[in-house]
Amino acid sequence: MIRWEELNPQQREVVRHTEGPVLALAGAGSGKTRSIIYRAAYLLNEKRVEPQRLLIVTFTNKAARELRSRLRHSFGLDTHSMWVGTFHGVCSRILRAESRHTGFESNFVIYDQDDQRALLKKVFKELDIDTERFQLGAAHQIISQQKSTLIRPADFFEFQKHTAATDTMAQVYDLYQKKLRQNNAMDFDDLLMHTAFLLHDNEDVRQWYAGQFRYVMIDEYQDTNYAQFKIVHLLAAEHRNLCVVGDDDQAIYSWRGATIKNILNFHKDYKGVAVYRLEENYRSTGHILNLAHSLITHNSGRHDKKLWTNLGDGEMPRLDVFERERDEARAVADAIGELQFTASLDEIVVLYRTNAQSRTLEAEMVKRGVPYAVVGGVNFFRRREVKDAIAYLRVLVNPDDSESLLRIINVPSRKIGATTIGRLLDFALRQSVNLYRAVMRSEENEALGKAAAKSVGAFADDMNRWNDMAANTPVPQLLMTLLDESGLLGRFEKSVDPQDEARAENLRELINAAAEFDEQHHESTGNHALVRDWLQDIALLTDLDTVDENKPTVKLMTMHNAKGLEFDHVFVVGLSDGLVPHRLNSEETDKLEEERRLLYVAMTRACRQLRLSYSHWRRDRDTIVHTDPSRFIAEFDSRYIEMDQAARYTAGEVGRGASGAFAAGYRKHRGRKQALRGDVTLESHKRWRIGARVRHKSFGEGVVLNVDGDGLDARLTVSFSGGQMKRIVGSFVKLVT
């Protein structure tokens, strides 16, 4: 039964409004997950809709598992036949079921980012492309962009002019796609693109799935790209029983193809849409919400809404200003060191704009012995020894995956060297078979020497034996056998190198991961997991899926990775212009608004305490550079943030000329500074600080790099605009105001 008292009035409307298009504008912490779960339960229990008629698309695999679990345990529902998962997971399921229409076998593998780049390297080599002139990373990004907007290689020049660069890119894209097909593989973007074209080009398939999914719910709709929009539209355009949940104020993924237009224009795409605003926040205290709101209202491209809470005002957010990046990291680590006596470490997070910023924070955490985990670092499943083990399983599932086969054929060493592999590839080409069949028919390959043929034959026997096991052996047992018999695990266990012991531990942890997935799969289906299912689950994992919320460690992560999470205590560091907003996104209005949304997302992760900070000096590669405070600081409403004199002055500096809350305070402070100009006074020079701008009658303007002493007698190291660096007594320079 639905417990309506657990929902607020707006949530009840979202749950009850099942016919026709619905847009639920769910602000941060407004209980959107609860709304989705209760809506599904209402459709199944009250409306008596068959479970397979629902399609629910979530943001992460973890969210999908949580939704299934809560439907089972809270409402006693059978979720076995429900379609719940991420876009990529749902599309993969459709493509496997409809493989006869796609040109792929149903056992296709999904290439992760490392696999994609490795394949692109081969494409570059085959096309003899100079990587200095044409960068691999740029090509990878361009291909992803083409796919997210449903542009196939054959359509490339409908949207591009012929130039030397575009001609090269077209060749790369075309050959890359051909090699994916040769390996019976898809990358993440393929899962969406091929599904969109399948539904668009095959009316019978589209009608079947559109009829199957009578009720469609999409979470995080603001993060969808054009391909995802097209898939949803093809499925729901006729019955229009589509409920999308999202928050345009949290649209932060345009760099990977997402477009905020999907949620802003939803009312144009689906006429007669019912809009419900979920504005009651159950996560954060009042001052945090009000401060975040004062920031986000500076965006023009947004639906009007304002979060409120019954949790009280709470502790005032704080802005701290430091001289150096190291000082900032030290202060954050000290604050966390004190917090760990009164708060759980897993309720503390430090957020920053770029991954590189974690270095100084990690160093300070280590000094204080504070346990921490970096989210978004090297993913467990991307470690070399783990990828080796997974490659074995991928070949068992999909023998056409020659890239994985090349990875494992001599790992561990079987004395199958480059010459032997070359002769196997030549044989495969002559016989028009894939590399796997060439290995299995090695006795026919006259080019192989006796020793090489023996080594390849032994490897073929192993693969055949493991392949027979894969059909009816639970994944954990299969993996244990494979790791043992292949020698993958033994070579590390025999080593005395501490790093090899860590690698062995990683492989043992991989067995644990397989066992955990098998248990979850068995609980939901009553059957043991298939290798293919586990490999797909691994391939579609996101950084958010790998966060262990139960392990008591402080989390360090980028603002992007924090999306969807919440913590009692949040530290947001590095509020410098060039970082927040990022220098690459600071000019164009659309990009600047997304940077503002990113900071808004970071701030609204906080439940009880929010600390923001900035430092005047930061390391940029091999130099120390002076930074300006983030322009967003001037947009904060000063009624909802606490700051010391230095921070208040910083806010005033960046807000000069603005009509925001800091303008009056800045004018008052500036008036005091102007009164001090002319005669040099001791009072004015007590504020010597690194980063201050000064003027000398002979050398011109400069920036203070170091301060030794106070007042008129302070010895200053100054870098002047003419390129000179001087040590000067404070009485010989004036502050620039």
XYZ file of C-alpha atoms in Angstrom:
737
model
C 0.000 0.000 0.000
C 1.098 3.564 -0.698
C 1.835 5.503 2.490
C 0.708 8.904 1.248
C 1.669 10.630 4.506
C 5.324 10.041 3.614
C 4.976 12.333 0.583
C 4.552 16.083 0.417
C 1.744 17.532 -1.755
C 3.943 18.054 -4.834
C 5.380 14.546 -4.628
C 1.855 13.119 -4.402
C 0.918 14.904 -7.616
C 3.937 13.455 -9.423
C 2.973 9.974 -8.199
C -0.720 10.220 -9.137
C -0.341 11.937 -12.518
C 0.360 8.826 -14.588
C -1.313 9.658 -17.923
C 0.329 12.109 -20.280
C 3.654 13.977 -20.093
C 4.938 15.106 -16.674
C 7.929 17.299 -15.860
C 9.053 17.043 -12.241
C 11.508 19.837 -11.497
C 13.251 18.248 -8.542
C 15.726 20.533 -6.823
C 18.739 19.210 -4.949
C 17.732 17.045 -1.977
C 14.014 17.343 -2.728
C 13.205 13.626 -2.545
C 13.066 12.794 -6.239
C 14.147 9.182 -5.652
C 11.239 8.718 -3.280
C 8.891 10.223 -5.879
C 10.117 7.819 -8.578
C 9.853 4.780 -6.303
C 6.352 5.669 -5.106
C 5.248 6.412 -8.670
C 6.412 2.972 -9.781
C 4.711 1.364 -6.777
C 1.499 3.280 -7.512
C 1.468 2.096 -11.124
C 2.125 -1.524 -10.118
C -0.062 -1.769 -7.002
C -2.879 0.694 -7.554
C -3.121 0.912 -11.345
C -2.330 -2.814 -11.770
C 0.180 -2.168 -14.552
C 2.280 -5.208 -15.447
C 5.922 -4.787 -14.326
C 7.321 -5.293 -17.830
C 5.255 -2.316 -19.041
C 7.443 0.077 -17.037
C 10.727 1.510 -18.247
C 12.665 3.392 -15.567
C 15.997 4.943 -16.533
C 18.283 5.939 -13.665
C 21.561 7.832 -13.459
C 23.761 4.993 -12.142
C 23.617 1.213 -11.777
C 23.700 1.769 -8.043
C 20.547 3.900 -8.229
C 18.834 1.169 -10.265
C 19.726 -1.476 -7.675
C 18.478 0.752 -4.863
C 15.166 1.334 -6.664
C 14.612 -2.387 -7.219
C 15.535 -3.158 -3.616
C 13.163 -0.569 -2.152
C 10.298 -1.700 -4.381
C 10.827 -5.280 -3.201
C 11.332 -4.612 0.489
C 8.994 -1.640 1.038
C 6.157 -2.676 -1.253
C 6.643 -6.429 -1.659
C 6.789 -6.126 -5.439
C 8.275 -8.612 -7.875
C 10.837 -6.629 -9.877
C 12.319 -9.483 -11.941
C 10.581 -8.464 -15.161
C 10.954 -4.710 -14.714
C 13.160 -2.706 -17.052
C 15.229 -0.581 -14.664
C 18.728 0.652 -15.447
C 20.925 3.302 -16.963
C 20.502 4.441 -20.549
C 23.554 2.416 -21.532
C 22.328 -0.670 -19.700
C 18.843 -0.515 -21.212
C 20.237 0.106 -24.708
C 22.657 -2.790 -24.358
C 19.764 -5.077 -23.429
C 17.732 -3.960 -26.461
C 20.683 -4.322 -28.834
C 21.451 -7.846 -27.643
C 17.816 -8.857 -28.046
C 17.605 -7.294 -31.515
C 21.118 -8.132 -32.720
C 19.805 -9.671 -35.960
C 18.867 -6.128 -37.040
C 22.182 -4.489 -36.138
C 24.965 -6.427 -37.834
C 26.461 -7.338 -34.444
C 26.371 -10.670 -32.640
C 24.410 -10.685 -29.381
C 27.605 -11.403 -27.429
C 29.233 -8.098 -28.386
C 31.616 -6.629 -25.824
C 31.646 -3.063 -24.558
C 34.962 -1.237 -24.838
C 35.863 1.063 -21.976
C 37.872 4.250 -22.395
C 41.229 2.477 -22.291
C 40.097 -0.019 -24.926
C 38.816 2.784 -27.141
C 42.084 4.708 -26.990
C 44.094 1.551 -27.675
C 41.979 0.889 -30.763
C 42.359 4.502 -31.891
C 46.141 4.178 -31.604
C 45.982 1.302 -34.082
C 43.808 3.386 -36.387
C 46.323 6.248 -36.227
C 49.183 3.856 -36.976
C 47.370 2.246 -39.894
C 46.528 5.640 -41.394
C 50.065 6.907 -40.690
C 48.792 9.952 -38.775
C 51.267 12.242 -37.042
C 50.144 12.346 -33.388
C 51.982 15.647 -32.887
C 49.817 17.282 -35.529
C 46.576 15.414 -34.820
C 46.021 14.461 -31.185
C 44.524 11.142 -30.170
C 42.495 12.640 -27.309
C 40.942 15.235 -29.591
C 39.963 12.557 -32.117
C 38.406 10.481 -29.352
C 36.352 13.456 -28.174
C 35.231 14.387 -31.702
C 34.041 10.828 -32.392
C 32.080 10.846 -29.128
C 30.465 14.167 -30.066
C 29.481 12.857 -33.496
C 27.840 9.790 -32.004
C 25.987 11.702 -29.278
C 24.397 13.825 -32.017
C 23.708 10.743 -34.184
C 26.168 11.540 -36.945
C 27.571 8.369 -38.497
C 30.761 8.260 -40.607
C 28.705 8.259 -43.817
C 26.972 11.471 -42.690
C 30.114 13.241 -41.474
C 30.441 15.739 -44.318
C 26.810 16.744 -44.196
C 27.838 18.763 -41.147
C 31.499 19.512 -41.924
C 33.386 21.308 -44.680
C 36.226 19.497 -46.438
C 39.546 20.555 -44.951
C 42.772 18.651 -44.322
C 41.751 18.190 -40.661
C 38.172 17.085 -41.337
C 39.268 14.718 -44.114
C 41.666 13.062 -41.665
C 38.999 12.946 -38.962
C 36.519 11.327 -41.336
C 39.030 8.576 -42.157
C 39.756 8.003 -38.463
C 36.069 7.816 -37.540
C 35.268 5.443 -40.418
C 38.144 3.041 -39.734
C 37.525 3.145 -35.982
C 33.911 2.053 -36.515
C 34.963 -0.707 -38.900
C 37.449 -2.067 -36.384
C 34.813 -2.043 -33.656
C 32.572 -4.167 -35.878
C 35.443 -6.522 -36.692
C 35.880 -7.101 -32.959
C 32.122 -7.399 -32.384
C 32.513 -4.500 -29.969
C 30.759 -1.250 -29.156
C 31.903 1.739 -27.169
C 29.602 3.594 -24.761
C 28.404 6.058 -27.387
C 27.641 3.220 -29.808
C 25.130 1.764 -27.360
C 23.066 4.935 -27.646
C 23.645 5.642 -31.331
C 22.872 2.122 -32.549
C 19.725 1.954 -30.406
C 18.486 5.302 -31.709
C 18.980 4.232 -35.334
C 17.490 0.798 -34.675
C 14.283 2.374 -33.338
C 14.244 5.016 -36.068
C 14.970 2.759 -39.030
C 12.996 -0.330 -38.041
C 9.339 0.517 -37.512
C 8.421 -2.993 -36.332
C 11.047 -2.898 -33.603
C 10.061 0.626 -32.566
C 6.378 -0.257 -32.346
C 7.116 -3.350 -30.276
C 9.146 -1.470 -27.663
C 6.833 1.551 -27.691
C 3.962 -0.824 -27.014
C 5.971 -2.717 -24.412
C 6.847 0.391 -22.400
C 3.510 2.025 -21.701
C 4.939 4.096 -18.864
C 8.387 5.651 -19.133
C 10.272 7.452 -16.345
C 13.611 9.189 -16.912
C 15.732 10.415 -14.005
C 18.318 13.232 -14.340
C 16.725 14.370 -17.594
C 18.857 17.523 -17.626
C 21.899 15.322 -18.308
C 20.558 13.667 -21.470
C 22.146 14.234 -24.870
C 20.496 14.314 -28.297
C 20.789 10.545 -28.824
C 19.080 9.869 -25.482
C 16.386 12.430 -26.246
C 15.738 10.694 -29.570
C 15.477 7.245 -27.957
C 12.981 8.514 -25.383
C 10.952 10.333 -28.024
C 10.781 7.291 -30.304
C 9.508 5.175 -27.408
C 7.040 7.627 -25.854
C 5.804 9.918 -28.619
C 2.594 7.958 -29.216
C 1.274 7.089 -25.742
C 3.000 10.160 -24.185
C 2.972 8.567 -20.714
C 6.375 10.017 -20.010
C 7.561 11.390 -16.690
C 10.955 13.070 -16.659
C 12.595 14.134 -13.417
C 15.451 16.587 -13.302
C 16.825 19.956 -12.309
C 18.155 22.392 -14.876
C 20.178 24.022 -12.079
C 22.243 20.822 -11.916
C 22.984 20.433 -15.643
C 26.785 20.101 -15.629
C 27.690 17.615 -18.363
C 27.644 19.515 -21.660
C 31.296 18.544 -22.186
C 30.165 14.962 -22.739
C 27.272 15.838 -25.003
C 24.432 16.558 -22.569
C 22.200 19.475 -23.501
C 20.180 21.514 -21.021
C 17.750 22.293 -23.865
C 16.131 18.893 -23.386
C 14.690 19.892 -20.018
C 14.186 23.591 -20.795
C 12.207 22.743 -23.960
C 10.304 19.734 -22.639
C 7.021 21.661 -22.761
C 7.613 22.311 -26.481
C 8.441 18.677 -27.259
C 5.360 17.364 -25.416
C 2.285 19.579 -25.558
C 0.033 19.713 -22.518
C 2.804 18.808 -20.080
C 2.052 18.981 -16.360
C 4.876 20.682 -14.429
C 5.456 20.041 -10.724
C 8.148 21.779 -8.699
C 9.706 19.790 -5.870
C 11.148 22.635 -3.795
C 11.129 21.310 -0.248
C 14.676 20.260 0.530
C 15.235 17.396 2.998
C 19.036 17.573 2.949
C 20.459 21.000 3.730
C 19.901 23.693 6.323
C 18.460 27.096 5.442
C 21.590 29.228 5.239
C 23.230 26.753 2.827
C 20.173 26.741 0.557
C 19.822 30.527 0.613
C 23.480 31.056 -0.236
C 23.285 28.570 -3.126
C 20.103 30.223 -4.364
C 21.743 33.670 -4.341
C 24.360 32.242 -6.694
C 22.176 30.290 -9.130
C 19.687 33.123 -9.709
C 22.395 34.851 -11.764
C 21.729 32.257 -14.493
C 19.190 33.248 -17.107
C 18.626 29.798 -18.677
C 16.651 28.130 -15.885
C 13.187 27.286 -14.616
C 12.181 29.518 -11.722
C 12.259 27.698 -8.379
C 13.585 28.232 -4.865
C 14.445 25.488 -2.413
C 13.282 25.747 1.199
C 13.586 23.530 4.246
C 12.074 22.773 7.642
C 15.507 21.877 9.042
C 16.173 25.373 10.382
C 18.831 27.914 9.415
C 21.731 25.849 10.717
C 25.387 26.842 10.750
C 26.387 29.755 8.542
C 28.529 28.782 5.527
C 32.040 30.220 5.689
C 34.507 31.671 3.174
C 38.231 31.529 4.029
C 41.063 33.173 2.116
C 44.675 31.944 2.235
C 47.979 33.132 0.841
C 49.127 29.849 -0.701
C 47.487 26.696 -2.004
C 49.425 24.722 0.616
C 48.025 26.918 3.398
C 44.522 26.204 2.119
C 45.114 22.439 2.047
C 46.687 22.553 5.520
C 43.719 24.440 6.978
C 41.234 22.010 5.429
C 43.179 19.013 6.760
C 43.359 20.597 10.227
C 39.611 21.256 10.223
C 38.922 17.649 9.195
C 41.344 16.430 11.865
C 39.209 18.185 14.465
C 35.939 17.048 12.892
C 36.863 13.359 13.023
C 36.372 13.396 16.803
C 32.737 14.486 16.465
C 31.739 13.301 12.992
C 32.063 10.171 10.896
C 34.792 10.471 8.259
C 32.498 9.124 5.556
C 30.301 12.196 6.069
C 33.125 14.541 5.036
C 34.080 15.472 1.476
C 36.525 17.901 -0.135
C 35.481 19.110 -3.583
C 37.612 20.754 -6.248
C 37.325 21.652 -9.942
C 40.128 19.543 -11.447
C 41.687 16.201 -10.506
C 45.156 17.749 -10.255
C 44.077 19.740 -7.193
C 43.961 16.617 -5.045
C 47.758 16.395 -4.774
C 48.323 19.025 -2.059
C 45.234 17.859 -0.183
C 46.448 14.261 -0.190
C 49.857 15.316 1.125
C 48.296 17.134 4.078
C 45.927 14.237 4.824
C 48.868 11.850 4.922
C 50.797 14.108 7.331
C 47.888 14.047 9.773
C 47.082 10.382 9.340
C 43.543 11.141 8.112
C 42.152 8.198 6.072
C 40.990 9.397 2.666
C 39.895 8.055 -0.714
C 40.201 9.840 -4.050
C 37.068 9.273 -6.116
C 37.689 9.308 -9.843
C 41.324 8.296 -9.665
C 42.457 5.051 -11.290
C 39.328 2.929 -11.356
C 39.816 -0.523 -9.840
C 38.637 -2.189 -13.034
C 41.178 -0.226 -15.112
C 44.246 -1.542 -13.267
C 46.503 -3.577 -15.522
C 46.285 -6.937 -13.750
C 42.514 -6.606 -13.384
C 42.081 -5.751 -17.070
C 44.219 -8.794 -17.954
C 41.870 -11.094 -16.049
C 38.797 -9.448 -17.524
C 40.272 -9.783 -21.031
C 40.327 -13.584 -20.596
C 36.621 -13.568 -19.760
C 35.848 -11.255 -22.669
C 37.446 -13.640 -25.147
C 35.449 -16.534 -23.673
C 32.244 -14.543 -24.155
C 33.160 -13.053 -27.532
C 35.855 -14.864 -29.565
C 35.705 -12.071 -32.160
C 37.315 -9.692 -29.658
C 40.798 -9.838 -31.139
C 41.986 -6.837 -29.105
C 41.405 -8.709 -25.849
C 42.940 -11.875 -27.289
C 46.104 -10.001 -28.272
C 46.285 -8.681 -24.705
C 46.271 -12.125 -23.067
C 47.869 -14.478 -25.582
C 51.245 -14.117 -23.872
C 50.156 -12.950 -20.390
C 51.562 -14.602 -18.367
C 54.442 -15.458 -20.663
C 53.857 -18.581 -22.788
C 56.780 -17.979 -25.150
C 54.350 -16.689 -27.767
C 56.337 -13.737 -29.033
C 55.726 -10.996 -31.587
C 56.942 -13.169 -34.476
C 54.523 -15.976 -33.629
C 51.653 -13.527 -33.201
C 52.485 -12.001 -36.601
C 52.319 -15.441 -38.226
C 48.984 -16.118 -36.543
C 47.620 -12.823 -37.881
C 48.915 -13.627 -41.386
C 47.205 -17.030 -41.230
C 43.949 -15.408 -40.094
C 44.117 -12.995 -43.028
C 44.830 -15.733 -45.589
C 42.086 -18.007 -44.264
C 39.569 -15.138 -43.775
C 39.037 -16.057 -40.117
C 39.450 -14.118 -36.904
C 42.499 -14.409 -34.659
C 40.720 -16.765 -32.248
C 40.049 -19.297 -35.026
C 43.655 -18.926 -36.162
C 44.771 -19.908 -32.643
C 42.400 -22.867 -32.583
C 43.737 -24.054 -35.976
C 47.395 -23.513 -35.146
C 48.292 -27.062 -36.221
C 47.389 -26.038 -39.804
C 49.737 -23.054 -39.743
C 52.920 -24.232 -41.485
C 54.646 -20.923 -40.733
C 54.786 -21.773 -37.021
C 57.886 -23.508 -35.726
C 57.590 -26.628 -33.598
C 58.036 -24.836 -30.274
C 55.689 -21.997 -31.240
C 53.000 -24.420 -32.432
C 53.247 -26.284 -29.144
C 52.860 -23.081 -27.090
C 49.915 -21.853 -29.153
C 48.282 -25.296 -29.021
C 48.580 -25.408 -25.220
C 46.969 -21.969 -25.016
C 44.151 -23.143 -27.335
C 43.551 -26.181 -25.107
C 43.285 -23.932 -22.052
C 40.827 -21.607 -23.773
C 38.675 -24.534 -24.907
C 38.590 -25.964 -21.381
C 37.648 -22.619 -19.819
C 35.105 -22.014 -22.567
C 33.364 -25.299 -21.684
C 33.282 -24.231 -18.024
C 31.863 -20.770 -18.814
C 28.530 -22.197 -19.962
C 27.520 -23.676 -16.596
C 29.927 -22.467 -13.902
C 29.100 -19.504 -11.619
C 31.301 -16.512 -12.387
C 33.324 -16.542 -9.113
C 34.286 -20.209 -9.527
C 35.142 -19.718 -13.199
C 37.306 -16.732 -12.363
C 39.120 -18.552 -9.561
C 39.890 -21.468 -11.882
C 41.070 -19.166 -14.646
C 43.329 -17.119 -12.342
C 44.826 -20.301 -10.906
C 45.322 -22.336 -14.078
C 46.517 -19.428 -16.236
C 49.130 -18.381 -13.708
C 47.794 -14.826 -13.591
C 47.559 -14.912 -9.801
C 50.464 -17.236 -9.054
C 53.086 -15.033 -10.718
C 52.286 -12.246 -8.248
C 51.913 -14.482 -5.191
C 55.412 -15.912 -5.755
C 57.001 -12.475 -6.055
C 58.672 -10.692 -3.130
C 57.945 -7.281 -4.681
C 55.414 -5.391 -2.449
C 53.760 -4.006 -5.584
C 53.158 -7.543 -6.840
C 51.529 -8.435 -3.551
C 49.186 -5.477 -4.057
C 48.434 -6.777 -7.569
C 47.653 -10.218 -6.177
C 45.334 -8.589 -3.659
C 43.578 -6.770 -6.498
C 42.942 -10.069 -8.294
C 41.574 -11.630 -5.113
C 39.347 -8.574 -4.730
C 38.153 -9.149 -8.298
C 36.916 -12.580 -7.209
C 35.058 -10.874 -4.340
C 33.472 -8.460 -6.815
C 32.332 -11.382 -8.981
C 30.881 -13.161 -5.939
C 29.030 -10.036 -4.846
C 27.500 -9.562 -8.294
C 26.529 -13.231 -8.472
C 24.761 -12.985 -5.105
C 22.846 -9.876 -6.180
C 21.924 -11.459 -9.506
C 20.841 -14.694 -7.825
C 18.687 -12.763 -5.362
C 16.855 -10.905 -8.128
C 16.527 -13.690 -10.739
C 16.971 -16.958 -8.884
C 19.779 -17.916 -11.287
C 23.530 -17.541 -11.154
C 24.959 -14.609 -13.094
C 26.366 -15.172 -16.562
C 29.864 -14.001 -17.396
C 28.381 -11.731 -20.067
C 26.113 -10.025 -17.505
C 28.982 -9.340 -15.142
C 31.242 -7.994 -17.885
C 28.484 -5.632 -18.977
C 27.964 -4.462 -15.397
C 31.692 -3.737 -15.081
C 31.858 -1.913 -18.409
C 28.975 0.395 -17.494
C 30.203 1.299 -14.019
C 30.642 5.007 -13.311
C 32.814 6.650 -10.667
C 29.687 7.128 -8.545
C 29.012 3.385 -8.647
C 32.453 2.696 -7.177
C 32.094 4.985 -4.164
C 32.122 2.875 -1.007
C 29.894 4.932 1.262
C 30.333 2.502 4.161
C 34.112 2.765 4.334
C 35.086 5.428 6.913
C 37.302 7.677 4.795
C 37.216 11.324 3.849
C 36.286 11.565 0.168
C 38.296 13.768 -2.185
C 36.608 14.320 -5.544
C 35.873 16.748 -8.325
C 32.650 18.720 -8.273
C 31.437 16.697 -11.256
C 31.913 13.417 -9.402
C 29.948 14.707 -6.404
C 26.723 14.853 -8.406
C 24.042 12.731 -6.718
C 25.863 12.480 -3.385
C 25.417 14.226 -0.052
C 27.637 14.771 2.983
C 27.212 16.409 6.378
C 30.426 18.408 5.979
C 31.526 19.821 2.616
C 34.737 21.724 1.866
C 34.889 23.420 -1.543
C 38.446 24.534 -2.302
C 40.142 26.492 -5.073
C 37.551 29.210 -5.714
C 39.953 31.005 -8.044
C 39.073 32.551 -11.369
C 40.493 30.196 -13.948
C 39.441 27.202 -11.863
C 35.907 28.248 -10.871
C 34.890 29.187 -13.480
C 37.439 27.208 -15.448
C 39.510 29.361 -17.801
C 38.241 27.403 -20.834
C 34.616 28.159 -19.950
C 34.794 31.729 -18.696
C 33.942 33.718 -21.826
C 30.839 32.224 -23.466
C 27.585 32.804 -21.586
C 26.339 29.208 -21.861
C 29.607 27.775 -20.575
C 29.855 30.340 -17.782
C 26.330 29.468 -16.645
C 27.279 25.794 -16.540
C 30.300 26.641 -14.386
C 27.950 28.484 -12.032
C 25.684 25.433 -11.934
C 28.710 23.292 -11.116
C 29.514 25.388 -8.056
C 25.823 25.284 -7.108
C 25.922 21.473 -7.264
C 29.021 21.441 -5.058
C 27.407 23.705 -2.461
C 24.140 21.765 -2.334
C 25.954 18.517 -1.459
C 26.251 19.939 2.081
C 23.765 18.896 4.743
C 25.066 20.709 7.838
C 28.341 22.505 7.184
C 29.701 24.261 4.099
C 33.233 25.710 3.967
C 34.464 27.554 0.872
C 38.046 28.693 0.332
C 40.435 30.438 -2.022
C 44.188 31.090 -2.101
C 46.013 33.997 -3.693
C 48.849 31.837 -5.018
C 48.621 28.468 -6.726
C 51.071 26.219 -8.500
C 50.528 25.958 -12.246
C 52.845 23.231 -13.560
C 56.372 24.438 -12.672
C 55.544 28.005 -11.614
C 53.705 29.758 -8.809
C 51.034 32.104 -10.166
C 48.901 34.757 -8.585
C 45.173 34.133 -8.959
C 42.117 36.304 -8.719
C 39.174 35.182 -6.593
C 36.298 33.533 -8.409
C 33.895 36.063 -9.861
C 31.096 33.938 -8.379
C 32.082 35.031 -4.868
C 30.649 38.495 -5.580
C 27.276 36.878 -6.320
C 26.876 35.427 -2.834
C 24.360 37.151 -0.589
C 26.450 38.295 2.400
C 23.520 37.652 4.775
C 24.096 33.915 4.422
C 27.882 33.594 4.618
C 30.475 34.231 7.300
C 33.941 35.538 6.446
C 36.897 37.234 8.060
C 38.266 40.646 7.061
C 40.537 39.228 4.353
C 37.732 37.189 2.833
C 35.315 40.113 2.962
C 37.858 42.308 1.224
C 38.391 39.603 -1.428
C 34.651 39.441 -2.025
C 34.551 43.214 -2.356
C 37.457 43.271 -4.811
C 35.833 40.786 -7.135
C 32.484 42.528 -6.761
C 33.746 45.967 -7.731
C 31.128 47.697 -9.824
C 28.603 44.953 -9.131
C 25.162 45.587 -7.714
C 25.400 42.505 -5.495
C 25.353 42.251 -1.739
C 29.080 43.029 -1.371
C 29.050 46.289 -3.337
C 28.341 48.583 -0.360
C 30.936 46.856 1.792
C 33.484 47.189 -0.971
C 32.825 50.915 -1.456
C 33.227 51.491 2.277
C 36.525 49.598 2.348
C 37.758 51.331 -0.799
C 37.003 54.743 0.717
C 39.229 53.868 3.665
C 42.037 52.849 1.300
C 41.792 56.091 -0.693
C 42.112 58.124 2.495
C 45.450 56.425 3.101
C 46.891 57.242 -0.300
C 49.535 59.935 -0.600
C 51.338 59.798 2.736
C 52.642 56.344 3.541
C 51.406 55.333 6.977
C 52.389 52.451 9.204
C 48.729 51.397 9.417
C 48.455 50.889 5.681
C 51.543 48.718 5.526
C 50.572 46.347 8.284
C 48.593 44.634 5.541
C 51.553 43.697 3.372
C 50.665 40.369 1.845
C 51.916 38.104 -0.878
C 50.090 39.016 -4.045
C 49.623 42.705 -3.188
C 50.211 45.061 -6.091
C 52.676 47.890 -5.441
C 54.225 50.799 -7.357
C 57.852 52.028 -7.327
C 58.794 55.402 -8.857
C 61.578 53.856 -10.960
C 60.531 50.248 -11.571
C 56.790 50.789 -12.047
C 54.121 48.353 -10.865
C 54.831 44.930 -9.454
C 53.515 42.044 -7.377
C 54.790 41.144 -3.891
C 56.231 37.595 -3.909
C 57.539 37.468 -0.339
C 57.222 39.511 2.876
C 59.813 39.671 5.648
C 58.718 41.879 8.559
C 55.963 44.444 9.081
C 55.217 48.036 8.309
C 57.633 50.542 6.742
C 60.666 48.388 7.505
C 59.310 45.224 5.883
C 61.608 43.725 3.266
C 59.601 42.847 0.185
C 60.504 40.650 -2.766
C 58.718 42.204 -5.747
C 58.357 41.038 -9.350
C 57.970 44.134 -11.520
C 56.121 44.270 -14.822
C 59.332 44.967 -16.709
C 60.616 41.519 -15.761
C 62.869 42.654 -12.889
C 62.766 41.086 -9.434
C 63.909 43.300 -6.539
C 64.274 43.193 -2.764
C 62.872 46.529 -1.552
C 62.135 48.085 1.847
C 58.418 48.769 2.321
C 58.856 52.532 2.691
C 59.982 52.818 -0.959
C 56.787 51.467 -2.543
C 53.110 52.275 -2.397
C 50.121 49.971 -2.491
C 48.215 50.051 -5.771
C 44.504 50.581 -5.055
